Short mmCIF file of C-alpha atoms and ligand atoms in Angstrom, two decimals:
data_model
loop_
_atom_site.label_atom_id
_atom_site.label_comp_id
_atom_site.label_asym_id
_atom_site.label_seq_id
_atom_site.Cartn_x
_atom_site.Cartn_y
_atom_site.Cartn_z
CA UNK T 804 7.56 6.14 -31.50
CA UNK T 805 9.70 9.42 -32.08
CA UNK T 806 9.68 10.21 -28.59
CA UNK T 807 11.24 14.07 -28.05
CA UNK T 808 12.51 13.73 -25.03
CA UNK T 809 14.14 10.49 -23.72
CA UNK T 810 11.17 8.58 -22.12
CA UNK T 811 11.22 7.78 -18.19
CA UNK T 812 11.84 4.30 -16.81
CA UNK T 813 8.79 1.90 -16.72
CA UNK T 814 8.71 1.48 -12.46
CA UNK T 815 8.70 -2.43 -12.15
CA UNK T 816 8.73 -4.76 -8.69
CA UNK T 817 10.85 -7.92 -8.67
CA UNK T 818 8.87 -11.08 -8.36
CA UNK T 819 10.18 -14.34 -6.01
CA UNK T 820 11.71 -16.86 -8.17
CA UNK T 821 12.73 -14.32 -11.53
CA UNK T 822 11.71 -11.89 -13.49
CA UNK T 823 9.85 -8.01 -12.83
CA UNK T 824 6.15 -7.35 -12.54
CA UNK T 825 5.74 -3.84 -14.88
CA UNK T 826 3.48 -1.34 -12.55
CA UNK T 827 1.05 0.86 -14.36
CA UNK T 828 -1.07 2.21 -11.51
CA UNK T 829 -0.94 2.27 -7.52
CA UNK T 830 -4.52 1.58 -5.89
CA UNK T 831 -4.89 2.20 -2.14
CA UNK T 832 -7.30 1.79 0.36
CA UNK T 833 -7.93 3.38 3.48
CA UNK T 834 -9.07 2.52 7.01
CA UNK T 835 -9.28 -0.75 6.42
CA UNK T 836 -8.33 -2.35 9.91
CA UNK T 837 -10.82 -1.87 12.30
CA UNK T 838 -8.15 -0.87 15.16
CA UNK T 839 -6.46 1.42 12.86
CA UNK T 840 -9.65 3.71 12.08
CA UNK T 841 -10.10 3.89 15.88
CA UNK T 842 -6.79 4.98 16.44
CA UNK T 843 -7.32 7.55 13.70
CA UNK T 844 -10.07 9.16 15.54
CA UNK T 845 -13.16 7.21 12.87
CA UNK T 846 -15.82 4.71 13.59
CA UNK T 847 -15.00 1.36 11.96
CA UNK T 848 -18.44 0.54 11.00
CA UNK T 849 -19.56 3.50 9.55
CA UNK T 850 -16.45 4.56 7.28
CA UNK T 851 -17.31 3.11 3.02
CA UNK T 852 -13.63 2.31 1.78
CA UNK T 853 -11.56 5.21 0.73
CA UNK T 854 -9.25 5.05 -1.59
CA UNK T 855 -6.21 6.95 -3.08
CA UNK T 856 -3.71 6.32 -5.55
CA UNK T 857 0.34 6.94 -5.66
CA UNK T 858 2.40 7.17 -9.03
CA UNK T 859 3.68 4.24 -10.38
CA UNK T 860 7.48 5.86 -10.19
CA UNK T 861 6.81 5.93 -6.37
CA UNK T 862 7.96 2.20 -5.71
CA UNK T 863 11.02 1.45 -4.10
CA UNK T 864 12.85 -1.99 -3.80
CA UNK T 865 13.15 -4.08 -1.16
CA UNK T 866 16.65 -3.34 0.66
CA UNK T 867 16.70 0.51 -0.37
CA UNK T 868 17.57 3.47 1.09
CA UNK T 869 15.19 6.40 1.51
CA UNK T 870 15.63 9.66 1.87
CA UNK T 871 13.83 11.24 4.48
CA UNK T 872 10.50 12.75 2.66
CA UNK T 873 11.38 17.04 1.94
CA UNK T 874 8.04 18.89 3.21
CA UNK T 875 7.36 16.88 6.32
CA UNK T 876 8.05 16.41 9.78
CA UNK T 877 5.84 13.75 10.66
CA UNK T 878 6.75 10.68 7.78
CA UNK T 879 4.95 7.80 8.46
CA UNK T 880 5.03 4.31 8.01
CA UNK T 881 2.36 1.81 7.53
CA UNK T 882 2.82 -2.00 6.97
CA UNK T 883 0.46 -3.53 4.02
CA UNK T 884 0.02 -6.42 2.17
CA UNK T 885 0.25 -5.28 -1.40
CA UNK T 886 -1.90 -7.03 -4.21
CA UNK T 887 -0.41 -7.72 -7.60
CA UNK T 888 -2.81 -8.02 -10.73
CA UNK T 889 -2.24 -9.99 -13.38
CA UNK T 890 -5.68 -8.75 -15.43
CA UNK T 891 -8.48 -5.75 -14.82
CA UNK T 892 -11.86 -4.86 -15.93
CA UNK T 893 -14.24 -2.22 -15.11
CA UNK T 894 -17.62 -3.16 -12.77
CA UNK T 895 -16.32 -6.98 -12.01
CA UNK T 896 -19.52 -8.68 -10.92
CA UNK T 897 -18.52 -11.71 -8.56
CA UNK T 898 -15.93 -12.39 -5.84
CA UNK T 899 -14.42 -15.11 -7.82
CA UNK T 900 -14.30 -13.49 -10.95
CA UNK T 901 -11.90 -10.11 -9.02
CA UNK T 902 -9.70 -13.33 -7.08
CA UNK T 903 -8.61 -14.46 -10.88
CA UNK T 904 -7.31 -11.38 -11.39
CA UNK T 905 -5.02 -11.35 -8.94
CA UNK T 906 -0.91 -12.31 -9.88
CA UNK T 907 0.52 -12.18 -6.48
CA UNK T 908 1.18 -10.37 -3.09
CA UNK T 909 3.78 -8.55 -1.57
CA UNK T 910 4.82 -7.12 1.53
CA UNK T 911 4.54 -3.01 0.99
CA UNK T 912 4.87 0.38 3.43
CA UNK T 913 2.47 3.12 2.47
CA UNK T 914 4.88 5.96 3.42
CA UNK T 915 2.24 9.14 4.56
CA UNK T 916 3.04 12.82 5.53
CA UNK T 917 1.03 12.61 8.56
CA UNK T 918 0.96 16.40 8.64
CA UNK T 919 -0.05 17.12 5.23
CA UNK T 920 -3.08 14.18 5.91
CA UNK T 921 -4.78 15.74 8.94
CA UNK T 922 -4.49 19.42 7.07
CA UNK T 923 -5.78 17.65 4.00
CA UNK T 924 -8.37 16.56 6.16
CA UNK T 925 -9.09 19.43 8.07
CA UNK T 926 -10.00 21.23 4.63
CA UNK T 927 -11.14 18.69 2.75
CA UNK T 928 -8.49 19.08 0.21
CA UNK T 929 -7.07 16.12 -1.94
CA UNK T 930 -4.13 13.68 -0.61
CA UNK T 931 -1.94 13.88 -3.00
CA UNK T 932 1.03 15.41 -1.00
CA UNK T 933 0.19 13.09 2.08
CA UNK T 934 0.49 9.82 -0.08
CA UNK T 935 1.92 10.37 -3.52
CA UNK T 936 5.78 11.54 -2.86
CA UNK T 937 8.72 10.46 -4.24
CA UNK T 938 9.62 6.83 -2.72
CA UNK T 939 6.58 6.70 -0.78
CA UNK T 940 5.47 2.96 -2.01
CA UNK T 941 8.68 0.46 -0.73
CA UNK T 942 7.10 -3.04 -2.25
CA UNK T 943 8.99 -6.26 -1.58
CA UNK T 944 9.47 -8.90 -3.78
CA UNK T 945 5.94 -10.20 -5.24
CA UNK T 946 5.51 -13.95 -4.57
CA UNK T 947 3.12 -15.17 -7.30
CA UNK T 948 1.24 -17.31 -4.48
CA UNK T 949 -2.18 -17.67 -4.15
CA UNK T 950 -4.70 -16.45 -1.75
CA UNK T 951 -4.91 -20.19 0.23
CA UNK T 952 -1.04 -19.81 0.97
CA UNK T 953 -1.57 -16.53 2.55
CA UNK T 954 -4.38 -17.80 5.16
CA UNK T 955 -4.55 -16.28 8.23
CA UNK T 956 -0.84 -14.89 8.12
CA UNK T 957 0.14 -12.30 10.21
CA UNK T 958 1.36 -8.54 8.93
CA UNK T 959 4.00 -7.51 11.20
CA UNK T 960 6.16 -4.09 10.73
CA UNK T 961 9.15 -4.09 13.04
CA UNK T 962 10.91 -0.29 13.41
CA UNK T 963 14.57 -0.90 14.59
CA UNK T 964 13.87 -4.18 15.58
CA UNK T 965 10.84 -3.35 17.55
CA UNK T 966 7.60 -4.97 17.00
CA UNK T 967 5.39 -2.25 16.36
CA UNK T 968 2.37 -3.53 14.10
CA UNK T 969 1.40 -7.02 14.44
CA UNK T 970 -2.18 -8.09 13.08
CA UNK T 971 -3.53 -11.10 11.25
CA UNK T 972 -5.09 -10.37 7.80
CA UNK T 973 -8.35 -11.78 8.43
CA UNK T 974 -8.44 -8.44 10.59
CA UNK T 975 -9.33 -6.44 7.03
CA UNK T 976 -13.18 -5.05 6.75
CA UNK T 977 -12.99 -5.11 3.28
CA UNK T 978 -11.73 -8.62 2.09
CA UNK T 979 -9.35 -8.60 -0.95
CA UNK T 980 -12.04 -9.65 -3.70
CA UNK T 981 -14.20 -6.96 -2.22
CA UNK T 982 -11.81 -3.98 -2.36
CA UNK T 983 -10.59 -5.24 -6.26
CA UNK T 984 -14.73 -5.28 -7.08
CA UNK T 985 -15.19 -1.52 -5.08
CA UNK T 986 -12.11 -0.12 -6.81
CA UNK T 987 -13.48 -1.66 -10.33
CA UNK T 988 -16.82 0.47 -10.25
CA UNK T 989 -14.10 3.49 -10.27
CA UNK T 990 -11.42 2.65 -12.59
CA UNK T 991 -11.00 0.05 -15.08
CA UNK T 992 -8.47 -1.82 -13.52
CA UNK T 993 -5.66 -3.21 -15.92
CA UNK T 994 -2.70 -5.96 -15.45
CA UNK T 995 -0.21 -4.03 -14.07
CA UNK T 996 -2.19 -2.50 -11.49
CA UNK T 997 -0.88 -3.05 -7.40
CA UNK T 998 -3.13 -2.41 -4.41
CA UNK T 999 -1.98 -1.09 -1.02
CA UNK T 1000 -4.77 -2.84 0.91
CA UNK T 1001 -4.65 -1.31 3.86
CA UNK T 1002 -2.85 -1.20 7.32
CA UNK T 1003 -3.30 -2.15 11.20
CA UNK T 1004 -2.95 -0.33 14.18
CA UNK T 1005 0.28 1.23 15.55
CA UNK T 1006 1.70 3.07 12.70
CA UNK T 1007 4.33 5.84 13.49
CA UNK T 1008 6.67 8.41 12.66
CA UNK T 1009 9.85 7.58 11.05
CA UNK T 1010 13.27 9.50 11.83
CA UNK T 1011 16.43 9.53 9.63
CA UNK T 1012 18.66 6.27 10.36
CA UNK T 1013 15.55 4.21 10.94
CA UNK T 1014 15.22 0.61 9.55
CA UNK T 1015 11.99 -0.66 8.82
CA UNK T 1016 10.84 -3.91 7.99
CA UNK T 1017 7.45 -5.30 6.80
CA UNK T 1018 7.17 -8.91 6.59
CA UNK T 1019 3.75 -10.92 6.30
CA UNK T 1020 3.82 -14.46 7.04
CA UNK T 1021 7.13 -16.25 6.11
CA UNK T 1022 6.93 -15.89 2.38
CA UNK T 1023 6.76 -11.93 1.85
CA UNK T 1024 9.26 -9.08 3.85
CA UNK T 1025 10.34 -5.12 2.16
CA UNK T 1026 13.19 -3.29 4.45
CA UNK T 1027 14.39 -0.17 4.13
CA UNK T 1028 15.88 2.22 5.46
CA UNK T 1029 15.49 6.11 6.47
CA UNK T 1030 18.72 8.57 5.44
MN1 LIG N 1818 -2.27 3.05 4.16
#
């Protein structure tokens, strides 16, 4: 294609054992540990899943450096376990049918203004600034594992060294299957596509110098580091 301006790099994640996983959307879904939405002021049982999306060019490699967000002086992290798909489709009807879809996982941070959130949500006005910054999706390595070698792992997000988030998945209210079935009666998902699906309680603010580290079971970790 005659292309009139040099086009942008395709994002990509590296994936365990070789090779790059191309990203063509970021899918995320909110409140989605039950003592997260409490800490966040909601009521568990009564909250449908939200979702939100971050550009594509918003992942970051494991190992990077990242500039303290401009706009904000409340950046915070939150520890997720980050679905890779390997195939899409638009209204998937069955559990199994959305779990074949599914490449890999990773270990991810959804970087958030905090401050631009609660005004978003104070005036009901869209996310976009809270969640979809520059370098606001770090994504480890993908391991192309499958669901069974996950189990009940636990997500852990240490700040520093400090153990500040530490919650088994089986913690999520909306299981894996279900959020890639929810999100398909909104988008037709495509291979590509990586979900953010969700984060525990004890996120916090980050400060310039920082290391963070996500790491979920023994197979998938993403560290970074605030500048
Ligand atoms: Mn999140």
């Amino acid at each position: 294609m005659n292309f009139v301006i040099d086009p942008p790099d395709r994002p990509a994640v590296a994936v365990k054992g070789g090779g790059a996983f191309p990203v063509r959307r970021i899918f995320c879904i909110g409140r989605n540990y039950a003592d997260h939405v409490r800490e966040m002021g909601g009521d568990p049982k009564s909250s449908p899943p939200v979702f939100f999306t971050k550009p594509a060019d918003a992942v970051v490699a494991d190992g990077a450096e990242i500039a303290f967000a401009q706009a904000t002086t409340n950046l915070h992290f939150e520890g997720e376990l980050v679905v890779a798909l390997a195939g899409g489709g638009k209204d998937i009807a069955s559990e199994d049918d959305a779990a074949a879809l599914i490449y890999g996982y990773a270990a991810g941070c959804d970087l958030t203004r905090r401050d631009h959130q609660a005004r978003a949500k104070q005036a009901g006005a869209p996310w976009d600034t809270a969640k979809g910054f520059d370098q606001s999706a770090p994504v480890g390595a993908i391991a192309p594992i499958d669901a069974a070698a996950l189990g009940a792992a636990r997500l852990q997000t240490r700040i520093n060294g400090d153990l500040r988030q530490d919650a088994p998945l089986d913690q999520m209210i909306w299981s894996i299957p279900e959020i890639i079935i929810a999100l398909s009666r909104q988008f037709e998902l495509k291979a590509g596509d990586l979900i953010f699906t969700g984060t525990p309680e004890g996120v916090g603010p980050l400060s310039p110098g920082d290391a963070a580290e996500v790491a979920i079971g023994d197979d998938l970790q993403v560290r970074f580091q605030i500048s």
